[in-house]
PDB file of C-alpha atoms and ligand atoms in Angstrom:
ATOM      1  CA  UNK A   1      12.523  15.498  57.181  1.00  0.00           C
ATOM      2  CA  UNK A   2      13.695  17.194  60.397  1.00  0.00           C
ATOM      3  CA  UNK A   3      17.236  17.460  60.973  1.00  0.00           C
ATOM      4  CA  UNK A   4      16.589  19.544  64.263  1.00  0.00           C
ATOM      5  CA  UNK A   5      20.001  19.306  65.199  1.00  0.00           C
ATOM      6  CA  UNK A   6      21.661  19.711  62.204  1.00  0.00           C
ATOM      7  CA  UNK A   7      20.326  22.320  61.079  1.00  0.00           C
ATOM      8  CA  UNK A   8      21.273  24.153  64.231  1.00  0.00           C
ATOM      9  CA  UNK A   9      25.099  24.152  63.499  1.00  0.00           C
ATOM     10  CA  UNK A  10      26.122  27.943  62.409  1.00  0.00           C
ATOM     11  CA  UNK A  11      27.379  26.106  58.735  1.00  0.00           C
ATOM     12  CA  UNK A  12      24.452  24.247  58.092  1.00  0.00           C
ATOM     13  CA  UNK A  13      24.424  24.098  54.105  1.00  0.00           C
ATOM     14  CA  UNK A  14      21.032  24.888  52.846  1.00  0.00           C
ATOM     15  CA  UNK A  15      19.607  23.084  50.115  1.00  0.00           C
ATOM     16  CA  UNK A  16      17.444  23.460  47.456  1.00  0.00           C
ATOM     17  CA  UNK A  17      14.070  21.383  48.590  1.00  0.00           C
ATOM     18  CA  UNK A  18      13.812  19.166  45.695  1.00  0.00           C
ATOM     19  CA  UNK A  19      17.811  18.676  45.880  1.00  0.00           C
ATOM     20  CA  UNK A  20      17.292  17.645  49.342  1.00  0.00           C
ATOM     21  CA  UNK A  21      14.269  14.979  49.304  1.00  0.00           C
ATOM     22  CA  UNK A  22      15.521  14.015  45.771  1.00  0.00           C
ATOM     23  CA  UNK A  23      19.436  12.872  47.430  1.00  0.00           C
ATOM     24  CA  UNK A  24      17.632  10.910  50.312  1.00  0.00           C
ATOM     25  CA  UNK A  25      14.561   9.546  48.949  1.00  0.00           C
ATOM     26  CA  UNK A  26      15.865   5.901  48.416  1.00  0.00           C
ATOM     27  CA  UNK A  27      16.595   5.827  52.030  1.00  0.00           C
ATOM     28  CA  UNK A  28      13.753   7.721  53.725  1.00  0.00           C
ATOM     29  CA  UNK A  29      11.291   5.227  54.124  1.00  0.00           C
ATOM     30  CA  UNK A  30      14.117   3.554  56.302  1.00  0.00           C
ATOM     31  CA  UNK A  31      15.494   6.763  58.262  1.00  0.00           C
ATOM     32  CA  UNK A  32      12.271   9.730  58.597  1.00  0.00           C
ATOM     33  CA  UNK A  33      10.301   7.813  61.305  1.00  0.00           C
ATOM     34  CA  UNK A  34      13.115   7.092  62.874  1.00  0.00           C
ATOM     35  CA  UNK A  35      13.654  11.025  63.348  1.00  0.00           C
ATOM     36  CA  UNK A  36      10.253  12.051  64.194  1.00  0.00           C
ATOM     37  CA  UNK A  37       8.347  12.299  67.282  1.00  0.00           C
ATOM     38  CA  UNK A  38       5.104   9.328  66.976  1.00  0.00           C
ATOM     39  CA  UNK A  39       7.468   7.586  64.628  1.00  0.00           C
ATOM     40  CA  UNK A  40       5.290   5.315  62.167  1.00  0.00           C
ATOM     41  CA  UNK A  41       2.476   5.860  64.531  1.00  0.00           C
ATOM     42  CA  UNK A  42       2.240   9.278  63.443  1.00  0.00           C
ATOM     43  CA  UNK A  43       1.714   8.282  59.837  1.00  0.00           C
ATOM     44  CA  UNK A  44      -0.905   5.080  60.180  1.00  0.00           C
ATOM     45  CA  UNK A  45      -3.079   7.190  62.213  1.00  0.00           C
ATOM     46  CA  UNK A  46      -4.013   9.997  60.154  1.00  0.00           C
ATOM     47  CA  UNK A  47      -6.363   7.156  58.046  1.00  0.00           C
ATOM     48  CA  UNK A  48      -8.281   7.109  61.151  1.00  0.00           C
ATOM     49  CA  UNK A  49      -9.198  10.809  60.962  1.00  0.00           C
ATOM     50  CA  UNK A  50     -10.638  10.950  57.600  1.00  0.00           C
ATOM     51  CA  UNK A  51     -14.624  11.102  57.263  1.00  0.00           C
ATOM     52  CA  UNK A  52     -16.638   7.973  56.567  1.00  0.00           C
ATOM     53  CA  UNK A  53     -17.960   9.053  53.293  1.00  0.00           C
ATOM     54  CA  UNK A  54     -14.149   9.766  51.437  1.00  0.00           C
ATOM     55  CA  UNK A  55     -13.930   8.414  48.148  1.00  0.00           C
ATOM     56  CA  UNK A  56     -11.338  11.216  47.039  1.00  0.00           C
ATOM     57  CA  UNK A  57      -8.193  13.282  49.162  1.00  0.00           C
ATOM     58  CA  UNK A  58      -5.311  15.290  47.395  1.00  0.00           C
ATOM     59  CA  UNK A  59      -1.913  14.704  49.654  1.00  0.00           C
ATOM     60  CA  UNK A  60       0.351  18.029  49.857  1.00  0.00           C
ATOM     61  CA  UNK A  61       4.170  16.752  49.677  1.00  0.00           C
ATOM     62  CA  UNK A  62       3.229  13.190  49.478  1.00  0.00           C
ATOM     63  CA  UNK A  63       6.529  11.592  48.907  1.00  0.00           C
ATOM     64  CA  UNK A  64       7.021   8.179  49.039  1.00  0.00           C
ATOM     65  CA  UNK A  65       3.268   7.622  51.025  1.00  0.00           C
ATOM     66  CA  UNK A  66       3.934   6.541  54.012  1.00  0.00           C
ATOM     67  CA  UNK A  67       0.605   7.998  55.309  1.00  0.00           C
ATOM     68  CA  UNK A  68      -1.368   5.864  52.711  1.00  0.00           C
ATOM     69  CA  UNK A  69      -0.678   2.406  53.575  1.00  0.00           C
ATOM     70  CA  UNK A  70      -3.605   2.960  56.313  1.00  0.00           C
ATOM     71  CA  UNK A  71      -5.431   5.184  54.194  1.00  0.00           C
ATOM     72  CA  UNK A  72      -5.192   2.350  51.227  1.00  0.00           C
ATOM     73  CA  UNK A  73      -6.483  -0.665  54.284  1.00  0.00           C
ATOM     74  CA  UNK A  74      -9.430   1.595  55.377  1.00  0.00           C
ATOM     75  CA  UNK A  75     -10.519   3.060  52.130  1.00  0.00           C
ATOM     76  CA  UNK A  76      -9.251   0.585  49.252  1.00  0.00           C
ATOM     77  CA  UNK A  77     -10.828   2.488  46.772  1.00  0.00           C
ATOM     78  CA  UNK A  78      -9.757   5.791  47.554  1.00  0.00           C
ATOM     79  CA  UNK A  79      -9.115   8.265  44.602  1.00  0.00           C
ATOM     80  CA  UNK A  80      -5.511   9.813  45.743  1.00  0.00           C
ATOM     81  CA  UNK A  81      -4.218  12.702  44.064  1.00  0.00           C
ATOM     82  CA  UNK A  82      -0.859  13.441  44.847  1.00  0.00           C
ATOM     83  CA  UNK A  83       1.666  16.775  44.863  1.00  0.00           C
ATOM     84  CA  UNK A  84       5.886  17.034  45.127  1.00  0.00           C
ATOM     85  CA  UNK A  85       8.432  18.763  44.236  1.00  0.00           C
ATOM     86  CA  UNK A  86      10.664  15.527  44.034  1.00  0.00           C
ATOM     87  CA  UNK A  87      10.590  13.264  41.039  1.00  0.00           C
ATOM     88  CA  UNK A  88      12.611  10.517  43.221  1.00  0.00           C
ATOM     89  CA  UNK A  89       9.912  10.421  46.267  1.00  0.00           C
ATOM     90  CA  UNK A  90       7.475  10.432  43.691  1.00  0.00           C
ATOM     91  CA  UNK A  91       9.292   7.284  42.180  1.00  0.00           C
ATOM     92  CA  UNK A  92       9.131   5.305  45.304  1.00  0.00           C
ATOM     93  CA  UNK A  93       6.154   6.029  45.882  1.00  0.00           C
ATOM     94  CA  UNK A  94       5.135   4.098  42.328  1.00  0.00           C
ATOM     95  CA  UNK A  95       7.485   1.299  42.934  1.00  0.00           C
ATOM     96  CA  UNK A  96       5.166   1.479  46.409  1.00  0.00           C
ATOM     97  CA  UNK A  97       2.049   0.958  45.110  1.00  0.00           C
ATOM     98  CA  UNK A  98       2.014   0.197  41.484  1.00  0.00           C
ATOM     99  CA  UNK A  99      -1.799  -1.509  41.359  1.00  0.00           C
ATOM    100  CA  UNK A 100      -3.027   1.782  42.249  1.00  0.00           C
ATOM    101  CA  UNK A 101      -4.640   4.588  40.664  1.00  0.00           C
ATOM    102  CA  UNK A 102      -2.496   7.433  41.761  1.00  0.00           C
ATOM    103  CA  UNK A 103      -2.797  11.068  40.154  1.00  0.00           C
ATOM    104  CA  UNK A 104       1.037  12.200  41.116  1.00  0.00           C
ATOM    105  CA  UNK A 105       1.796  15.869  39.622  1.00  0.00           C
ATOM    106  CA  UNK A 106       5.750  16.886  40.199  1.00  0.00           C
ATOM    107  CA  UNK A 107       4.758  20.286  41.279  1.00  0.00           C
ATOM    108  CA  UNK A 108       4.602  22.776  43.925  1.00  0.00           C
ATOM    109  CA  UNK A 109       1.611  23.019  46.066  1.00  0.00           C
ATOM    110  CA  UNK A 110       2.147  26.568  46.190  1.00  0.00           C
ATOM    111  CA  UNK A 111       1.853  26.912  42.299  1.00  0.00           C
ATOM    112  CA  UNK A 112      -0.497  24.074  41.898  1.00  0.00           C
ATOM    113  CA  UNK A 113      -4.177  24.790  41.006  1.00  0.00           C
ATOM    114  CA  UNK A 114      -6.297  22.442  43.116  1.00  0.00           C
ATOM    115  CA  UNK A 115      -9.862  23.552  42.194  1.00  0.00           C
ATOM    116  CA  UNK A 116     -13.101  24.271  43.866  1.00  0.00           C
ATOM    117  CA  UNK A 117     -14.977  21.516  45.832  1.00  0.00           C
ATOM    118  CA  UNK A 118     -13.226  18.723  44.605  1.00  0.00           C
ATOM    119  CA  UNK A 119     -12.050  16.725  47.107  1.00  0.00           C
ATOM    120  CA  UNK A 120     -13.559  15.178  50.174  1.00  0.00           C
ATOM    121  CA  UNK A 121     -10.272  15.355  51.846  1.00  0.00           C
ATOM    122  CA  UNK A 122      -7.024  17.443  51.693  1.00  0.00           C
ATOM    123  CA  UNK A 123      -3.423  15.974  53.698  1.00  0.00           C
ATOM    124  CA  UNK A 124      -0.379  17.058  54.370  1.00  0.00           C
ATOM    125  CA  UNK A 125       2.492  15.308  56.597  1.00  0.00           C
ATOM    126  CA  UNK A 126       5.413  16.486  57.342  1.00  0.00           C
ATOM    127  CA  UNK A 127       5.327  19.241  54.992  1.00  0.00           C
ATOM    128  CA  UNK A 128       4.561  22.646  55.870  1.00  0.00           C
ATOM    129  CA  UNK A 129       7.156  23.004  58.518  1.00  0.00           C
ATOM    130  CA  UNK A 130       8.770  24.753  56.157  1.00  0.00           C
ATOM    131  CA  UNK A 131       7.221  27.672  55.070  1.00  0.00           C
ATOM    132  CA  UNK A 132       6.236  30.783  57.243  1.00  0.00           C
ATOM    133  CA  UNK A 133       2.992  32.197  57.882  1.00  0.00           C
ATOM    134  CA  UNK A 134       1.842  33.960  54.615  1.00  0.00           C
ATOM    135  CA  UNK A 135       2.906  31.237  52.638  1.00  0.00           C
ATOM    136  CA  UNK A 136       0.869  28.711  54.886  1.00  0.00           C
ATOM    137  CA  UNK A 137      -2.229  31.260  54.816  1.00  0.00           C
ATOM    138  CA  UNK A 138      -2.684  31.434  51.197  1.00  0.00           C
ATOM    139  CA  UNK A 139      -1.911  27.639  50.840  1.00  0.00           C
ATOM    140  CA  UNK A 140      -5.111  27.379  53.256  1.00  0.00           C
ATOM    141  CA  UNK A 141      -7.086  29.253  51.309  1.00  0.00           C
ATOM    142  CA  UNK A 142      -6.647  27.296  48.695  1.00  0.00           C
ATOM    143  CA  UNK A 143      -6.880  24.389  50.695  1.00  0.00           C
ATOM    144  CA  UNK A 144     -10.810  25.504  52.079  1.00  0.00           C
ATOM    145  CA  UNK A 145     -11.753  26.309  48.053  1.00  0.00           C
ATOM    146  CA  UNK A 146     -10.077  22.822  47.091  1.00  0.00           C
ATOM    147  CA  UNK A 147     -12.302  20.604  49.690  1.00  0.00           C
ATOM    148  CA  UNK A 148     -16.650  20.107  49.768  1.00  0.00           C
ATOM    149  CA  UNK A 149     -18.479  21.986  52.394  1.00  0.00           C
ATOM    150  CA  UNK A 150     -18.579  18.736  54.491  1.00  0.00           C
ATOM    151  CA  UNK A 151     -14.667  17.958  53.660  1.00  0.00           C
ATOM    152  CA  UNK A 152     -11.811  18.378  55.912  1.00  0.00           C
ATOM    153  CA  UNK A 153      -7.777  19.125  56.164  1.00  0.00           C
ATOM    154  CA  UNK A 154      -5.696  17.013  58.183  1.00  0.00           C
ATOM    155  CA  UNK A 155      -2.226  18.451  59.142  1.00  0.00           C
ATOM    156  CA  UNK A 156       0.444  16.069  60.905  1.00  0.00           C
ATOM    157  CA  UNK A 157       3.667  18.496  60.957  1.00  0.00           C
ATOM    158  CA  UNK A 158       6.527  19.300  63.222  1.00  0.00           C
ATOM    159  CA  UNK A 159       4.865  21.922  65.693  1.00  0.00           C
ATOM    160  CA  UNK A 160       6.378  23.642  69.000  1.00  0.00           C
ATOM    161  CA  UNK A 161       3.685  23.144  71.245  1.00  0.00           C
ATOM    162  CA  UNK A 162       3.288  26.015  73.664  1.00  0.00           C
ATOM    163  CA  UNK A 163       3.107  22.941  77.015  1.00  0.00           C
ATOM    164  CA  UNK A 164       6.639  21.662  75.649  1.00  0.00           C
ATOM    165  CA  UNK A 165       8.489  24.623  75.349  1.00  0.00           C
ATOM    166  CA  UNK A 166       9.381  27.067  77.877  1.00  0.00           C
ATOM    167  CA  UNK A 167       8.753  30.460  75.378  1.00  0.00           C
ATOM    168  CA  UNK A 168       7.291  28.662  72.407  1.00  0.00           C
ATOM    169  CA  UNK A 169       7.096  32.307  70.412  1.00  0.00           C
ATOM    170  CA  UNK A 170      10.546  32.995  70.949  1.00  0.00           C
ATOM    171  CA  UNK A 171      11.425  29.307  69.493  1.00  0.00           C
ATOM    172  CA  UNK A 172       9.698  29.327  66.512  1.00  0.00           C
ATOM    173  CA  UNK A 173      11.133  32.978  66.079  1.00  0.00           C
ATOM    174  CA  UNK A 174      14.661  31.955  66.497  1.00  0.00           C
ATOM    175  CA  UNK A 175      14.026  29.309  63.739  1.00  0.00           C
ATOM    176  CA  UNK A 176      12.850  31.969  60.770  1.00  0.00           C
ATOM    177  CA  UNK A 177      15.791  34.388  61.997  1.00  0.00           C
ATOM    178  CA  UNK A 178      18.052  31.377  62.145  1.00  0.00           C
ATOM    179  CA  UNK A 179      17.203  30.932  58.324  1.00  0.00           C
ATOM    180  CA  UNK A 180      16.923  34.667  57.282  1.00  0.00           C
ATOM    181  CA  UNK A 181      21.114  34.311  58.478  1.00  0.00           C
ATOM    182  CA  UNK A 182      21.890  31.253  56.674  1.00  0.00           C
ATOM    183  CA  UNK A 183      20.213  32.303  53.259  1.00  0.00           C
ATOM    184  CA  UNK A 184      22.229  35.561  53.684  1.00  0.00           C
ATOM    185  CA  UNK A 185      25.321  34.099  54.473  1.00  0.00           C
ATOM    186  CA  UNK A 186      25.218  31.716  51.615  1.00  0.00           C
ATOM    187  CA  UNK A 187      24.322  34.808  49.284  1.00  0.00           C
ATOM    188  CA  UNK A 188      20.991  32.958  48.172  1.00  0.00           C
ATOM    189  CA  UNK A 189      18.317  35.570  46.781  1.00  0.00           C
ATOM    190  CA  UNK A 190      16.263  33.708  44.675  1.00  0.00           C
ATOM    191  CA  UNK A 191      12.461  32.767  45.222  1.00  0.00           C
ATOM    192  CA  UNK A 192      13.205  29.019  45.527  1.00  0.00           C
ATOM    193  CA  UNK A 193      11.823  26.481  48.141  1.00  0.00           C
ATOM    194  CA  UNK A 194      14.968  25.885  50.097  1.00  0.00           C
ATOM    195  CA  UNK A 195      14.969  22.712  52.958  1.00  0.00           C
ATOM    196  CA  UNK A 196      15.387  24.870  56.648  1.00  0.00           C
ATOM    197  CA  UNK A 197      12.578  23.379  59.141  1.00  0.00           C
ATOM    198  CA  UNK A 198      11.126  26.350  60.591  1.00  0.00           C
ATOM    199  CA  UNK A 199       8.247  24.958  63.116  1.00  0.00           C
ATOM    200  CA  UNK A 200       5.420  27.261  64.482  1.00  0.00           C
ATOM    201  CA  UNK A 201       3.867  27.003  67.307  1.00  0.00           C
ATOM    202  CA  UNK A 202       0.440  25.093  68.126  1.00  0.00           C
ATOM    203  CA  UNK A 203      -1.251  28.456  68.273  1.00  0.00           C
ATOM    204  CA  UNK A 204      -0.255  29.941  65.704  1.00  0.00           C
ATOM    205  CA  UNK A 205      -0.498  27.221  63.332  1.00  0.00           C
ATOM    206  CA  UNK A 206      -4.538  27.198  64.555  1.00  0.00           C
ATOM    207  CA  UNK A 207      -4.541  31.235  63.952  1.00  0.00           C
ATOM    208  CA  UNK A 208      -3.293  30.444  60.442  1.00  0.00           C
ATOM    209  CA  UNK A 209      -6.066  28.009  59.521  1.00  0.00           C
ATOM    210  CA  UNK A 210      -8.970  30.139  61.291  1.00  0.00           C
ATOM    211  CA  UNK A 211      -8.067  33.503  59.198  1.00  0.00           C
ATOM    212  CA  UNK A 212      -7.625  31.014  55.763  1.00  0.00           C
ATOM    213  CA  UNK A 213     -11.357  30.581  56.762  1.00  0.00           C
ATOM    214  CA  UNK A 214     -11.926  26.827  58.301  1.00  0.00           C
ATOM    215  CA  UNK A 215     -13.970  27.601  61.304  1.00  0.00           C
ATOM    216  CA  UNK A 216     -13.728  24.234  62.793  1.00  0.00           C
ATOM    217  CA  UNK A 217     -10.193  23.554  63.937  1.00  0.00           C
ATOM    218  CA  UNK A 218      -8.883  21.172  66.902  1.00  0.00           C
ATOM    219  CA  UNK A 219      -5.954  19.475  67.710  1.00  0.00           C
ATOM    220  CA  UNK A 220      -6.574  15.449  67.907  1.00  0.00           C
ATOM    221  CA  UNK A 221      -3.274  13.836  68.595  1.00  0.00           C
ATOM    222  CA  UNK A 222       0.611  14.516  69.449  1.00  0.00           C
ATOM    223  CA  UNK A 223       3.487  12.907  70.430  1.00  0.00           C
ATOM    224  CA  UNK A 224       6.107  14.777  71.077  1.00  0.00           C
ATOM    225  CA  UNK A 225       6.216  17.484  68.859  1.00  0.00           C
ATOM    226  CA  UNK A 226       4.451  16.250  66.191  1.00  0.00           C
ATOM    227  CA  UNK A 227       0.843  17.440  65.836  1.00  0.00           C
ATOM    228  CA  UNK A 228      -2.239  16.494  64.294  1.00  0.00           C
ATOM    229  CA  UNK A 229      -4.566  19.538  63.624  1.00  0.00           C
ATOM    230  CA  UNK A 230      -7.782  19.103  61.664  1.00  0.00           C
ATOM    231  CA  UNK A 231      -9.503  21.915  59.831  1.00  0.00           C
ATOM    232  CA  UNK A 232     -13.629  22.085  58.933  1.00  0.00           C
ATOM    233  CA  UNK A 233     -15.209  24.596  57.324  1.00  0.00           C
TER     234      UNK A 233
HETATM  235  C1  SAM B 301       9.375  14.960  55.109  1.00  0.00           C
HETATM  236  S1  SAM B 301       8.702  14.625  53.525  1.00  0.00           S
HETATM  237  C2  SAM B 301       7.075  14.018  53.933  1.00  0.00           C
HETATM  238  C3  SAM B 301       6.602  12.990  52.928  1.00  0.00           C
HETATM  239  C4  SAM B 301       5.339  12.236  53.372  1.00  0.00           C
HETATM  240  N1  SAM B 301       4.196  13.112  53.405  1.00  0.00           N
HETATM  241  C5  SAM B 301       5.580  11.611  54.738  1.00  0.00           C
HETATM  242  O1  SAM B 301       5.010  12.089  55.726  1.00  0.00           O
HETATM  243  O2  SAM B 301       6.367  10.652  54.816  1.00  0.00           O
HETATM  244  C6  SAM B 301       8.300  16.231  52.871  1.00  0.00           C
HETATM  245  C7  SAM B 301       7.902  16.160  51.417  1.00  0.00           C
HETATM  246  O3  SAM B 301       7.329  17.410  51.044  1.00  0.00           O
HETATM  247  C8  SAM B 301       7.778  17.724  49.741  1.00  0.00           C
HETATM  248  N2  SAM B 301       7.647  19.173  49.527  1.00  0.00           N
HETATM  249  C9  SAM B 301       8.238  20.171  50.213  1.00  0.00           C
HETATM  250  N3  SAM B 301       7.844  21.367  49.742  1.00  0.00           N
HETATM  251  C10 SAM B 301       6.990  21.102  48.716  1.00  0.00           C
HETATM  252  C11 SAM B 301       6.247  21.924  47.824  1.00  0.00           C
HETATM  253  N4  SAM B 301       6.312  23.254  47.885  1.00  0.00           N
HETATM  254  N5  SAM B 301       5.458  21.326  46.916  1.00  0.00           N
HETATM  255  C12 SAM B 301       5.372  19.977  46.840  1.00  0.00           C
HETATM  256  N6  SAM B 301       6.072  19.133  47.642  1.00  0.00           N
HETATM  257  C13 SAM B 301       6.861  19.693  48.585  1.00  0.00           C
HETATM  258  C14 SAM B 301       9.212  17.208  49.720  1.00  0.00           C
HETATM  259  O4  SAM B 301       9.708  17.046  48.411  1.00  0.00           O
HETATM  260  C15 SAM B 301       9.083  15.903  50.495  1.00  0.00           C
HETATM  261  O5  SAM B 301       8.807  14.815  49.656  1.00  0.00           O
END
């Protein structure tokens, strides 16, 4: 969820991610499109991307779905495995969709195993805006091993693309600094996934994805500043 302004007041309390999506996730599906750019559009799209042939996709930070009710119309027999740190998205997502085969692991996708070649299509919405570079390399790696050699990776994320902003860099920059204060300041020093959106920029995040190995990477759609990138091998 972005809270871009928020999040930009010198108190802003950080919280633990699965605190945060776990407090809001009875009213998300109400509120989150509503405070992205693309709004609903930006989620009922994404089915469009996906190749012909998919019969199987694993979905990074899931939460309640709202990116499958397209996938579900286009491909109704879809095999969806699904990954997130918060039990309560996870639980609307059920109450969502309850005829459906779901695999739905309440895990981190940057602990989680996702094997080699299994999947003919790998997701993630709204996600990975908040994580920095390494983190988002070595998720990509394991992303590339995860999908078949014809398989793809569709990202829709908060992004700062380099047209919109005046000094992109400096943006994104001011974002990780901007958290690097607030973690200090609030004495946190443990490893934990804390909620702080920290958008990169359109270049970068297409840097990131060409050294995790995908050679085929474009941008397909944006509104705003929310991006859709997709990644071949
Ligand atoms: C803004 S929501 C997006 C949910 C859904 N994909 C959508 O677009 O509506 C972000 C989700 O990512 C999950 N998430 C964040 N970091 C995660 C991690 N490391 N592992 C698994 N899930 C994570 C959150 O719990 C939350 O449900």
């Amino acid at each position: 969820m972005t809270e871009k302004n928020t999040q930009l007041s010198n108190s802003y309390s950080l919280e633990a991610m699965s605190d945060f999506f776990n407090a809001r996730a009875e009213m998300y599906n109400e509120i989150h499109t509503g405070h992205i750019d693309g709004g609903i559009e930006s989620k009922q799209i994404i089915a469009s991307f996906l190749p012909e042939h998919t019969k199987t996709i694993i979905d990074l930070g899931i939460g309640t779905g709202l990116e499958l009710e397209r996938v579900y119309q286009r491909f109704p027999f879809i095999r969806v495995t699904g990954l997130d740190i918060s039990e309560k998205m996870l639980q609307q997502l059920k109450d969502s969709y309850p005829d459906k085969e779901l695999r739905l692991y309440t895990e981190s996708y940057l602990d989680f195993d996702f094997g080699l070649s299994c999947f003919d299509a790998a997701l993630s919405v709204m996600t990975l805006h908040h994580y920095d570079h390494e983190t988002k390399t070595d998720l990509y790696k394991k992303i590339h091993s995860c999908i078949n050699p014809d398989g793809v990776y569709i990202e829709c994320d908060y992004m700062l693309p380099e047209e919109s902003f005046e000094n992109a860099q400096e943006t994104e920059d001011f974002y990780f600094s901007e958290y690097e204060r607030l973690k200090q300041e609030q004495g946190i020093t443990d490893n934990r996934e804390y909620h702080y959106d920290t958008p990169c920029t359109v270049k970068n995040q297409i840097k990131m994805l060409r050294k995790a190995g995908f050679t085929k990477v474009r941008e397909v759609w944006r509104k705003g500043n929310t991006v859709i990138l997709i990644a071949g091998k």
